[in-house]
Amino acid sequence: MARHYIGTTDQFPVGEATLVQVGGRKLGIYRFDDDQFHALLNYCPHQGAELCRGPVTSWLRSPKPGEFQYEKEGEIVRCPWHGWEFDIRSGCMVVDHKVRTLTYDVTVERFDVSVDEGKVYVKI
Amino acid sequence: MTNLGVIDCDIHHNIPDIKAIFPYLPRRYKEQIETWGPLHGGFGHNGGRHGRRFDAFPDGEQAGSNLDFMIKQHFEEYNVKYGILTGEFSSAAMVGDPYYAAALCSAYNDYTIEHWLEKDQRLRGSIVIPYHDIAASVKEIERVGSHPQMVQAYVLGGAAHPYGQRNYHPIYEACLKHGLHFAIHVGAEGASRNATTTGAGYPSYYIEGRAARPQVFMAHMASFVFEGVFELYPELKVIFIEAGVFWIAPYFWRLDQDWKALRPQTPWVEKKPSEYLQTNMYYGSQPLEEVPNKALFDQMLEASFAKDRMLFCSDYPHWDFDSPKLTFPKMEKSLLDNVLYNNAAKLYGLPLQNGTEE
Ligand code: FES
């Protein structure tokens, strides 16, 4: 596992992925409100869309029909194609963490990101 | 992936803006659109972003409206050799004013010819017809049906009457006269003057209507068979696009079984319903059902005659796009080649590749 420098903190806006290429892999780097960073492989395990081009959103729930509650604000990425929702922290598909039908497994590969004096590194 | 490449039978090209069709529209309707907007509808909630993939909007333009962008994002990415354009405009047929509906369809067809078909020889077109008006539909097929890249007349699943019924037959005669097929794409079920979205009425949510599309296609399929359309027009090919696939097998089992008992009511239907499926009907692959395991998938594929009847459809740039690389579980090469390329090549008269049986 190597540490790759990918930029300074101010290059990563909150609320959208910043796409980077590291060691031959395309990643989306997410910066949360609390300045935590997360990195996901930019590849949806369903049918291969560039997952990190999907909107960053929240986990919408409901106690009963017609009522809406928002959780995990800014922590969910919704695939730009079929809309499967992934938890950016864990890389897991929210409704179904486990291996699903046929050939795919619905976890997106995620990588560690660290920040050192305003410099952001990804470990791959 | 197969080295034959892909023929994609459902690509939704679009106009950048309603004004793009103004050069082909009579003044009356241009002025009406400038004052009121296009006023044609037929669609409610959808998925993705305005029904489209989030990544398919070229620099703020309308998804599907930029040929170069489409070639790069779709044709090059997936080795698409030919594409059948289905467009975004068939909801024009839902407009009440029959003259306006016909004018919109004509304008869109002219736009498609000039800005798409004639710019890229890999493209084939679908003639959008104002199908609530049979005479106007025939007129439109007569008008553009001889264009060498037009391959089919095109309607939506949402209809006032099932498509096998007698009043529609002049459309099929016009199609055959010009060597065209007849394609039905889901959409506009329950819209405008069309019959309800489901047999039980209008559901509240998109997911319900979406899952009920097979009901509508079932009605059309049986209507073609039992009204004797394929007896009257044995050369007619009907293509069913975007209602999924694996419901077709058990549905035809039912029709075959009941035909044995009820045959005397429609004695002109000389063959089992599933035989007409195998000679006169085709269906798009998308959205392909996610079958729980590979063994079931193989069985369903076989039971629905996919080897000869299934046409690959991506639905690009819509949100429920199916990737030719990753939609199908592993399939035998000859089967995959047929679905991705050969079936469509034979149907639409596109070049067959080496080694394909005629
Ligand atoms: S490709 Fe991501 S949800 Fe289908």
Short mmCIF file of C-alpha atoms and ligand atoms in Angstrom, two decimals:
data_model
loop_
_atom_site.label_atom_id
_atom_site.label_comp_id
_atom_site.label_asym_id
_atom_site.label_seq_id
_atom_site.Cartn_x
_atom_site.Cartn_y
_atom_site.Cartn_z
CA MET A 1 0.00 0.00 0.00
CA ALA A 2 1.41 3.34 -1.04
CA ARG A 3 0.48 6.86 -0.04
CA HIS A 4 -0.32 9.14 -2.98
CA TYR A 5 -0.46 12.91 -2.74
CA ILE A 6 -3.60 14.22 -4.45
CA GLY A 7 -3.77 17.91 -3.59
CA THR A 8 -4.41 20.44 -0.88
CA THR A 9 -7.62 20.49 1.15
CA ASP A 10 -8.95 23.62 -0.52
CA GLN A 11 -9.04 21.78 -3.84
CA PHE A 12 -11.82 19.52 -2.57
CA PRO A 13 -15.24 21.13 -2.28
CA VAL A 14 -17.87 19.76 0.07
CA GLY A 15 -21.00 18.31 -1.51
CA GLU A 16 -19.59 16.87 -4.71
CA ALA A 17 -16.94 14.35 -5.63
CA THR A 18 -13.59 15.47 -6.95
CA LEU A 19 -12.44 12.96 -9.52
CA VAL A 20 -8.78 11.96 -9.40
CA GLN A 21 -6.64 9.34 -11.02
CA VAL A 22 -4.33 7.49 -8.67
CA GLY A 23 -2.14 4.54 -9.53
CA GLY A 24 -4.16 3.75 -12.65
CA ARG A 25 -7.45 3.90 -10.78
CA LYS A 26 -10.19 6.48 -11.02
CA LEU A 27 -11.43 7.64 -7.65
CA GLY A 28 -13.94 10.10 -6.35
CA ILE A 29 -12.76 12.06 -3.33
CA TYR A 30 -15.48 13.31 -1.00
CA ARG A 31 -15.00 15.93 1.65
CA PHE A 32 -17.63 16.07 4.37
CA ASP A 33 -18.77 19.07 6.39
CA ASP A 34 -16.55 18.07 9.28
CA ASP A 35 -13.50 17.99 6.96
CA GLN A 36 -13.33 14.24 6.93
CA PHE A 37 -12.27 12.83 3.57
CA HIS A 38 -13.40 9.62 1.88
CA ALA A 39 -12.43 8.00 -1.40
CA LEU A 40 -14.48 5.64 -3.54
CA LEU A 41 -13.62 3.77 -6.68
CA ASN A 42 -15.39 5.59 -9.51
CA TYR A 43 -17.13 2.47 -10.72
CA CYS A 44 -20.60 1.24 -9.89
CA PRO A 45 -20.63 -2.50 -9.22
CA HIS A 46 -24.04 -2.82 -10.86
CA GLN A 47 -23.40 -1.99 -14.51
CA GLY A 48 -20.20 0.01 -14.44
CA ALA A 49 -21.38 3.62 -14.42
CA GLU A 50 -18.97 6.24 -13.15
CA LEU A 51 -20.51 6.19 -9.73
CA CYS A 52 -18.83 9.36 -8.46
CA ARG A 53 -20.57 11.44 -11.14
CA GLY A 54 -23.81 10.75 -9.32
CA PRO A 55 -25.42 13.31 -7.01
CA VAL A 56 -24.37 13.49 -3.38
CA THR A 57 -27.49 13.31 -1.32
CA SER A 58 -28.95 12.08 1.93
CA TRP A 59 -30.64 8.91 3.09
CA LEU A 60 -34.34 9.57 2.83
CA ARG A 61 -36.56 7.64 5.23
CA SER A 62 -40.11 7.70 6.32
CA PRO A 63 -41.96 6.83 9.52
CA LYS A 64 -45.18 6.48 7.55
CA PRO A 65 -46.53 7.20 4.05
CA GLY A 66 -46.47 10.86 3.16
CA GLU A 67 -43.79 11.78 5.72
CA PHE A 68 -40.12 12.22 4.95
CA GLN A 69 -36.98 12.26 7.09
CA TYR A 70 -33.48 13.04 5.94
CA GLU A 71 -30.52 11.27 7.49
CA LYS A 72 -26.82 11.06 6.67
CA GLU A 73 -26.98 14.41 4.90
CA GLY A 74 -24.26 14.58 2.26
CA GLU A 75 -23.10 11.03 2.94
CA ILE A 76 -24.87 9.14 0.18
CA VAL A 77 -23.94 8.98 -3.47
CA ARG A 78 -26.67 7.96 -5.86
CA CYS A 79 -25.48 6.22 -9.02
CA PRO A 80 -25.94 8.41 -12.10
CA TRP A 81 -27.60 5.58 -14.00
CA HIS A 82 -30.00 3.37 -12.06
CA GLY A 83 -29.90 5.31 -8.86
CA TRP A 84 -28.56 2.70 -6.46
CA GLU A 85 -27.55 4.46 -3.27
CA PHE A 86 -24.15 3.96 -1.64
CA ASP A 87 -22.92 5.07 1.74
CA ILE A 88 -19.79 7.09 1.04
CA ARG A 89 -18.22 6.20 4.41
CA SER A 90 -18.44 2.46 3.95
CA GLY A 91 -18.83 1.97 0.20
CA CYS A 92 -21.84 -0.25 0.91
CA MET A 93 -25.07 -0.12 -0.98
CA VAL A 94 -27.48 1.09 1.63
CA VAL A 95 -30.43 -1.23 1.11
CA ASP A 96 -28.37 -4.34 0.57
CA HIS A 97 -24.90 -4.61 2.03
CA LYS A 98 -24.32 -8.15 1.01
CA VAL A 99 -23.53 -9.91 -2.19
CA ARG A 100 -26.55 -9.90 -4.42
CA THR A 101 -27.74 -11.68 -7.52
CA LEU A 102 -25.70 -13.02 -10.38
CA THR A 103 -22.23 -11.68 -10.76
CA TYR A 104 -21.96 -8.53 -8.76
CA ASP A 105 -21.24 -7.66 -5.28
CA VAL A 106 -22.65 -4.33 -4.27
CA THR A 107 -19.85 -2.89 -2.27
CA VAL A 108 -17.73 -0.21 -3.89
CA GLU A 109 -14.05 -0.40 -3.17
CA ARG A 110 -13.06 2.39 -0.80
CA PHE A 111 -9.69 3.76 0.14
CA ASP A 112 -8.21 5.54 3.12
CA VAL A 113 -7.61 9.24 2.83
CA SER A 114 -5.49 11.19 5.24
CA VAL A 115 -4.83 14.87 5.63
CA ASP A 116 -1.47 16.17 6.73
CA GLU A 117 -1.02 19.94 7.16
CA GLY A 118 -3.60 20.67 4.48
CA LYS A 119 -2.19 18.05 2.12
CA VAL A 120 -4.45 15.19 1.13
CA TYR A 121 -3.16 11.66 0.57
CA VAL A 122 -4.89 8.47 -0.59
CA LYS A 123 -3.62 5.05 0.40
CA ILE A 124 -3.90 2.44 -2.34
CA MET B 1 -17.49 -8.74 -25.02
CA THR B 2 -18.34 -10.07 -28.41
CA ASN B 3 -16.16 -8.86 -31.25
CA LEU B 4 -19.13 -8.35 -33.57
CA GLY B 5 -20.00 -5.15 -31.80
CA VAL B 6 -23.48 -4.00 -30.96
CA ILE B 7 -26.60 -2.92 -32.77
CA ASP B 8 -28.54 -0.83 -30.32
CA CYS B 9 -32.25 -0.85 -31.12
CA ASP B 10 -33.39 1.87 -28.72
CA ILE B 11 -31.52 5.16 -28.72
CA HIS B 12 -33.36 8.29 -27.68
CA HIS B 13 -31.99 11.16 -29.68
CA ASN B 14 -33.44 14.52 -28.85
CA ILE B 15 -33.82 18.08 -30.04
CA PRO B 16 -31.75 20.68 -28.17
CA ASP B 17 -34.80 22.89 -27.77
CA ILE B 18 -38.35 22.98 -29.14
CA LYS B 19 -37.27 25.80 -31.45
CA ALA B 20 -35.08 23.33 -33.32
CA ILE B 21 -38.14 21.98 -35.10
CA PHE B 22 -39.49 25.43 -36.02
CA PRO B 23 -38.03 25.31 -39.54
CA TYR B 24 -40.29 22.33 -40.21
CA LEU B 25 -43.44 23.64 -38.52
CA PRO B 26 -46.26 25.77 -39.99
CA ARG B 27 -46.40 29.35 -38.68
CA ARG B 28 -49.61 28.67 -36.77
CA TYR B 29 -47.92 26.19 -34.47
CA LYS B 30 -44.71 28.13 -34.05
CA GLU B 31 -46.76 31.03 -32.75
CA GLN B 32 -48.77 28.73 -30.53
CA ILE B 33 -45.60 27.23 -29.04
CA GLU B 34 -44.08 30.66 -28.49
CA THR B 35 -47.15 31.68 -26.52
CA TRP B 36 -48.05 28.48 -24.72
CA GLY B 37 -45.12 26.08 -24.96
CA PRO B 38 -45.33 22.78 -26.78
CA LEU B 39 -48.24 21.47 -24.66
CA HIS B 40 -47.69 17.85 -25.34
CA GLY B 41 -47.19 15.49 -22.50
CA GLY B 42 -47.92 11.97 -21.61
CA PHE B 43 -45.24 11.36 -18.99
CA GLY B 44 -45.24 11.78 -15.26
CA HIS B 45 -42.55 10.88 -12.74
CA ASN B 46 -39.52 9.02 -13.97
CA GLY B 47 -36.07 8.13 -12.64
CA GLY B 48 -32.59 9.64 -12.95
CA ARG B 49 -32.48 13.34 -13.81
CA HIS B 50 -35.52 14.27 -15.90
CA GLY B 51 -35.64 10.59 -16.83
CA ARG B 52 -32.05 10.64 -18.09
CA ARG B 53 -28.67 9.41 -16.92
CA PHE B 54 -27.01 12.09 -14.79
CA ASP B 55 -23.87 11.82 -16.89
CA ALA B 56 -25.59 12.16 -20.27
CA PHE B 57 -26.08 15.92 -20.37
CA PRO B 58 -23.43 17.39 -22.66
CA ASP B 59 -22.43 20.73 -21.10
CA GLY B 60 -25.85 21.70 -19.96
CA GLU B 61 -27.47 20.67 -23.23
CA GLN B 62 -30.43 18.35 -23.44
CA ALA B 63 -29.40 14.70 -23.02
CA GLY B 64 -29.33 12.88 -26.35
CA SER B 65 -29.31 16.10 -28.38
CA ASN B 66 -25.65 16.17 -29.39
CA LEU B 67 -24.55 13.63 -31.98
CA ASP B 68 -20.81 13.95 -31.31
CA PHE B 69 -21.29 13.54 -27.58
CA MET B 70 -23.46 10.48 -28.15
CA ILE B 71 -20.92 8.91 -30.47
CA LYS B 72 -18.19 9.34 -27.89
CA GLN B 73 -20.14 8.42 -24.77
CA HIS B 74 -22.09 5.58 -26.29
CA PHE B 75 -21.02 4.33 -29.75
CA GLU B 76 -17.29 4.38 -29.03
CA GLU B 77 -17.53 3.23 -25.44
CA TYR B 78 -19.58 0.13 -26.33
CA ASN B 79 -18.53 -0.58 -29.91
CA VAL B 80 -21.99 0.23 -31.22
CA LYS B 81 -21.93 -0.36 -34.97
CA TYR B 82 -25.47 0.75 -35.78
CA GLY B 83 -28.15 2.51 -33.79
CA ILE B 84 -31.89 2.62 -34.28
CA LEU B 85 -33.11 6.05 -33.20
CA THR B 86 -36.38 6.06 -31.33
CA GLY B 87 -36.37 9.67 -30.21
CA GLU B 88 -38.25 11.58 -27.56
CA PHE B 89 -41.22 12.88 -29.41
CA SER B 90 -43.91 10.27 -29.71
CA SER B 91 -45.84 11.97 -26.93
CA ALA B 92 -46.79 14.44 -29.69
CA ALA B 93 -49.36 11.84 -30.69
CA MET B 94 -51.10 12.50 -27.36
CA VAL B 95 -52.02 16.05 -28.35
CA GLY B 96 -55.76 16.42 -28.77
CA ASP B 97 -55.73 18.75 -31.80
CA PRO B 98 -55.18 16.27 -34.66
CA TYR B 99 -53.66 18.84 -37.03
CA TYR B 100 -51.17 20.00 -34.46
CA ALA B 101 -50.29 16.40 -33.48
CA ALA B 102 -49.60 15.54 -37.10
CA ALA B 103 -47.55 18.70 -37.64
CA LEU B 104 -45.38 17.97 -34.60
CA CYS B 105 -44.70 14.41 -35.74
CA SER B 106 -43.80 15.56 -39.25
CA ALA B 107 -41.51 18.28 -37.96
CA TYR B 108 -39.69 15.86 -35.68
CA ASN B 109 -39.26 13.31 -38.47
CA ASP B 110 -37.83 16.00 -40.74
CA TYR B 111 -35.47 17.10 -38.00
CA THR B 112 -34.34 13.51 -37.46
CA ILE B 113 -33.63 13.03 -41.15
CA GLU B 114 -31.68 16.23 -41.58
CA HIS B 115 -29.79 16.40 -38.30
CA TRP B 116 -29.24 12.75 -37.51
CA LEU B 117 -29.76 10.22 -40.28
CA GLU B 118 -28.08 12.23 -42.98
CA LYS B 119 -25.16 13.10 -40.73
CA ASP B 120 -24.23 9.55 -39.79
CA GLN B 121 -24.75 6.45 -41.88
CA ARG B 122 -24.71 4.22 -38.81
CA LEU B 123 -28.07 5.56 -37.76
CA ARG B 124 -31.52 4.32 -38.68
CA GLY B 125 -34.73 6.16 -37.92
CA SER B 126 -38.22 5.49 -36.63
CA ILE B 127 -41.13 7.38 -38.13
CA VAL B 128 -43.07 9.02 -35.32
CA ILE B 129 -46.75 8.87 -36.27
CA PRO B 130 -49.76 10.64 -34.74
CA TYR B 131 -51.31 7.26 -34.08
CA HIS B 132 -54.62 8.38 -32.66
CA ASP B 133 -55.37 9.52 -36.21
CA ILE B 134 -55.00 6.59 -38.58
CA ALA B 135 -55.36 8.57 -41.81
CA ALA B 136 -52.76 11.12 -40.71
CA SER B 137 -50.43 8.28 -39.66
CA VAL B 138 -50.68 6.67 -43.06
CA LYS B 139 -50.00 10.01 -44.69
CA GLU B 140 -46.85 10.49 -42.62
CA ILE B 141 -45.59 7.00 -43.45
CA GLU B 142 -46.21 7.74 -47.13
CA ARG B 143 -44.39 11.06 -46.79
CA VAL B 144 -41.10 9.87 -45.26
CA GLY B 145 -41.32 6.08 -45.49
CA SER B 146 -39.14 5.80 -48.55
CA HIS B 147 -36.17 7.48 -46.90
CA PRO B 148 -33.47 4.80 -47.09
CA GLN B 149 -32.59 5.08 -43.38
CA MET B 150 -36.14 4.98 -42.05
CA VAL B 151 -36.81 1.44 -40.85
CA GLN B 152 -40.04 1.44 -38.89
CA ALA B 153 -43.18 3.28 -37.90
CA TYR B 154 -43.14 4.03 -34.20
CA VAL B 155 -45.79 4.38 -31.52
CA LEU B 156 -46.04 4.23 -27.74
CA GLY B 157 -47.61 1.44 -25.71
CA GLY B 158 -50.26 3.75 -24.28
CA ALA B 159 -53.19 3.52 -26.66
CA ALA B 160 -56.93 3.86 -26.81
CA HIS B 161 -57.39 0.43 -28.38
CA PRO B 162 -55.12 -2.59 -28.74
CA TYR B 163 -53.00 -2.42 -31.88
CA GLY B 164 -54.30 -5.53 -33.56
CA GLN B 165 -57.73 -4.02 -34.17
CA ARG B 166 -59.03 -3.41 -37.66
CA ASN B 167 -58.93 0.36 -37.61
CA TYR B 168 -55.12 0.26 -37.40
CA HIS B 169 -54.65 -2.01 -40.41
CA PRO B 170 -54.09 0.78 -42.95
CA ILE B 171 -50.95 1.65 -40.96
CA TYR B 172 -49.62 -1.87 -41.46
CA GLU B 173 -50.40 -1.76 -45.15
CA ALA B 174 -48.47 1.49 -45.44
CA CYS B 175 -45.55 -0.03 -43.50
CA LEU B 176 -45.37 -3.05 -45.77
CA LYS B 177 -45.59 -0.90 -48.87
CA HIS B 178 -42.41 0.90 -47.76
CA GLY B 179 -40.63 -2.11 -46.32
CA LEU B 180 -40.99 -0.82 -42.78
CA HIS B 181 -41.56 -2.59 -39.48
CA PHE B 182 -43.91 -1.46 -36.72
CA ALA B 183 -42.33 -0.68 -33.35
CA ILE B 184 -44.10 -0.16 -30.05
CA HIS B 185 -42.16 1.47 -27.23
CA VAL B 186 -43.52 1.77 -23.70
CA GLY B 187 -44.81 5.17 -22.70
CA ALA B 188 -47.92 7.29 -22.29
CA GLU B 189 -49.90 4.48 -20.69
CA GLY B 190 -52.83 6.21 -19.00
CA ALA B 191 -51.93 9.57 -20.55
CA SER B 192 -54.26 11.84 -22.43
CA ARG B 193 -57.02 9.83 -24.11
CA ASN B 194 -55.22 6.51 -23.64
CA ALA B 195 -56.56 3.60 -21.64
CA THR B 196 -55.55 3.41 -17.97
CA THR B 197 -52.00 2.61 -16.91
CA THR B 198 -53.03 -0.73 -15.42
CA GLY B 199 -56.13 -2.85 -15.78
CA ALA B 200 -57.03 -1.85 -12.22
CA GLY B 201 -56.80 1.85 -12.91
CA TYR B 202 -54.24 4.62 -12.41
CA PRO B 203 -51.55 3.95 -9.80
CA SER B 204 -50.01 6.74 -7.74
CA TYR B 205 -46.34 5.99 -8.24
CA TYR B 206 -44.03 5.59 -11.19
CA ILE B 207 -42.71 2.24 -10.00
CA GLU B 208 -46.21 0.77 -10.20
CA GLY B 209 -46.93 1.96 -13.71
CA ARG B 210 -43.47 0.95 -14.81
CA ALA B 211 -43.92 -2.58 -13.50
CA ALA B 212 -47.35 -2.77 -15.14
CA ARG B 213 -46.03 -2.12 -18.64
CA PRO B 214 -46.17 -5.81 -19.49
CA GLN B 215 -49.96 -5.66 -18.97
CA VAL B 216 -50.19 -3.16 -21.77
CA PHE B 217 -47.84 -5.08 -24.05
CA MET B 218 -49.72 -8.29 -23.30
CA ALA B 219 -52.91 -6.68 -24.54
CA HIS B 220 -51.23 -5.55 -27.76
CA MET B 221 -49.55 -8.89 -28.39
CA ALA B 222 -52.74 -10.91 -28.01
CA SER B 223 -54.58 -8.38 -30.13
CA PHE B 224 -52.13 -8.81 -33.03
CA VAL B 225 -52.55 -12.56 -32.84
CA PHE B 226 -56.32 -12.84 -32.38
CA GLU B 227 -57.36 -10.07 -34.74
CA GLY B 228 -55.50 -12.09 -37.36
CA VAL B 229 -52.99 -9.35 -38.22
CA PHE B 230 -50.29 -11.87 -39.03
CA GLU B 231 -52.67 -13.88 -41.17
CA LEU B 232 -53.60 -10.77 -43.12
CA TYR B 233 -50.03 -9.41 -43.21
CA PRO B 234 -47.66 -12.33 -42.83
CA GLU B 235 -44.65 -10.17 -43.68
CA LEU B 236 -45.32 -7.63 -40.91
CA LYS B 237 -42.75 -7.51 -38.12
CA VAL B 238 -43.71 -5.95 -34.81
CA ILE B 239 -41.11 -4.91 -32.27
CA PHE B 240 -41.91 -4.47 -28.58
CA ILE B 241 -39.49 -2.19 -26.78
CA GLU B 242 -38.81 -1.59 -23.09
CA ALA B 243 -41.29 -3.63 -21.13
CA GLY B 244 -38.70 -6.20 -20.06
CA VAL B 245 -38.47 -9.77 -21.22
CA PHE B 246 -39.16 -12.67 -18.96
CA TRP B 247 -42.92 -12.27 -18.58
CA ILE B 248 -43.28 -13.10 -22.26
CA ALA B 249 -42.71 -16.84 -21.87
CA PRO B 250 -45.44 -17.66 -19.33
CA TYR B 251 -47.83 -15.30 -21.08
CA PHE B 252 -47.53 -17.20 -24.34
CA TRP B 253 -47.85 -20.50 -22.48
CA ARG B 254 -51.22 -19.24 -21.31
CA LEU B 255 -52.23 -18.10 -24.80
CA ASP B 256 -51.16 -21.39 -26.36
CA GLN B 257 -53.07 -23.39 -23.79
CA ASP B 258 -56.26 -21.39 -24.12
CA TRP B 259 -56.07 -21.29 -27.91
CA LYS B 260 -56.50 -25.06 -27.88
CA ALA B 261 -59.80 -24.68 -26.09
CA LEU B 262 -61.05 -21.41 -27.57
CA ARG B 263 -59.76 -21.68 -31.12
CA PRO B 264 -63.23 -21.77 -32.76
CA GLN B 265 -63.90 -18.19 -31.62
CA THR B 266 -61.09 -16.92 -33.84
CA PRO B 267 -60.61 -19.72 -36.35
CA TRP B 268 -58.52 -17.51 -38.63
CA VAL B 269 -55.73 -17.89 -36.10
CA GLU B 270 -54.31 -21.02 -37.61
CA LYS B 271 -51.18 -21.43 -35.55
CA LYS B 272 -50.43 -21.46 -31.85
CA PRO B 273 -49.91 -17.92 -30.56
CA SER B 274 -46.29 -18.65 -29.68
CA GLU B 275 -45.61 -19.51 -33.30
CA TYR B 276 -46.48 -15.96 -34.32
CA LEU B 277 -44.14 -14.75 -31.63
CA GLN B 278 -41.42 -16.74 -33.36
CA THR B 279 -42.18 -15.46 -36.84
CA ASN B 280 -43.56 -11.94 -36.53
CA MET B 281 -42.56 -10.43 -33.20
CA TYR B 282 -39.35 -9.18 -31.66
CA TYR B 283 -38.70 -7.67 -28.26
CA GLY B 284 -36.10 -5.37 -26.78
CA SER B 285 -33.82 -6.67 -24.04
CA GLN B 286 -34.18 -3.70 -21.74
CA PRO B 287 -34.81 -3.35 -18.86
CA LEU B 288 -33.57 -6.87 -18.40
CA GLU B 289 -34.92 -8.51 -15.26
CA GLU B 290 -32.34 -9.42 -12.62
CA VAL B 291 -33.02 -13.12 -12.32
CA PRO B 292 -32.06 -14.70 -8.95
CA ASN B 293 -29.63 -17.21 -10.42
CA LYS B 294 -27.87 -18.15 -13.61
CA ALA B 295 -29.75 -21.42 -14.14
CA LEU B 296 -33.07 -19.59 -14.10
CA PHE B 297 -31.70 -16.91 -16.37
CA ASP B 298 -30.69 -19.51 -18.98
CA GLN B 299 -34.08 -21.17 -18.81
CA MET B 300 -35.98 -17.94 -19.16
CA LEU B 301 -33.85 -16.94 -22.11
CA GLU B 302 -34.60 -20.19 -23.83
CA ALA B 303 -38.32 -20.13 -22.98
CA SER B 304 -38.65 -16.67 -24.50
CA PHE B 305 -36.86 -17.59 -27.75
CA ALA B 306 -34.18 -14.99 -27.10
CA LYS B 307 -31.81 -16.60 -29.57
CA ASP B 308 -33.88 -15.27 -32.48
CA ARG B 309 -36.29 -12.72 -31.03
CA MET B 310 -34.36 -10.62 -28.53
CA LEU B 311 -32.85 -7.33 -29.72
CA PHE B 312 -30.33 -5.50 -27.62
CA CYS B 313 -31.66 -2.15 -26.45
CA SER B 314 -29.67 0.22 -24.25
CA ASP B 315 -32.27 2.96 -23.91
CA TYR B 316 -29.43 5.50 -24.00
CA PRO B 317 -29.43 8.17 -22.56
CA HIS B 318 -32.26 7.27 -20.21
CA TRP B 319 -31.51 6.52 -16.57
CA ASP B 320 -32.41 2.84 -16.86
CA PHE B 321 -29.77 2.40 -19.57
CA ASP B 322 -28.54 -1.17 -19.91
CA SER B 323 -24.86 -1.60 -20.62
CA PRO B 324 -24.08 -4.11 -23.37
CA LYS B 325 -21.04 -5.14 -21.35
CA LEU B 326 -22.57 -5.70 -17.95
CA THR B 327 -26.31 -6.25 -18.22
CA PHE B 328 -26.21 -9.89 -19.17
CA PRO B 329 -24.79 -12.63 -17.04
CA LYS B 330 -22.37 -14.83 -18.94
CA MET B 331 -23.99 -16.16 -22.10
CA GLU B 332 -22.83 -18.59 -24.73
CA LYS B 333 -21.06 -16.63 -27.47
CA SER B 334 -23.41 -17.47 -30.34
CA LEU B 335 -26.40 -16.48 -28.24
CA LEU B 336 -24.80 -13.22 -27.13
CA ASP B 337 -23.80 -12.41 -30.72
CA ASN B 338 -27.38 -12.93 -31.85
CA VAL B 339 -28.80 -10.70 -29.14
CA LEU B 340 -26.21 -7.96 -29.47
CA TYR B 341 -25.90 -7.96 -33.24
CA ASN B 342 -27.23 -10.64 -35.57
CA ASN B 343 -30.94 -10.55 -34.77
CA ALA B 344 -31.09 -6.82 -35.38
CA ALA B 345 -28.85 -7.03 -38.45
CA LYS B 346 -31.22 -9.50 -40.07
CA LEU B 347 -34.35 -7.62 -39.04
CA TYR B 348 -33.16 -4.21 -40.21
CA GLY B 349 -31.14 -5.35 -43.20
CA LEU B 350 -27.81 -4.23 -41.78
CA PRO B 351 -24.55 -5.88 -42.82
CA LEU B 352 -24.06 -9.30 -41.32
CA GLN B 353 -20.59 -10.08 -40.08
CA ASN B 354 -18.47 -12.98 -41.23
CA GLY B 355 -19.55 -16.35 -40.05
CA THR B 356 -23.20 -15.51 -39.42
CA GLU B 357 -25.77 -17.92 -40.77
CA GLU B 358 -28.25 -16.25 -43.09
S1 FES C 1 -24.74 1.16 -12.89
FE1 FES C 1 -24.94 2.06 -10.96
S2 FES C 1 -26.92 1.60 -10.32
FE2 FES C 1 -26.73 0.60 -12.25
#
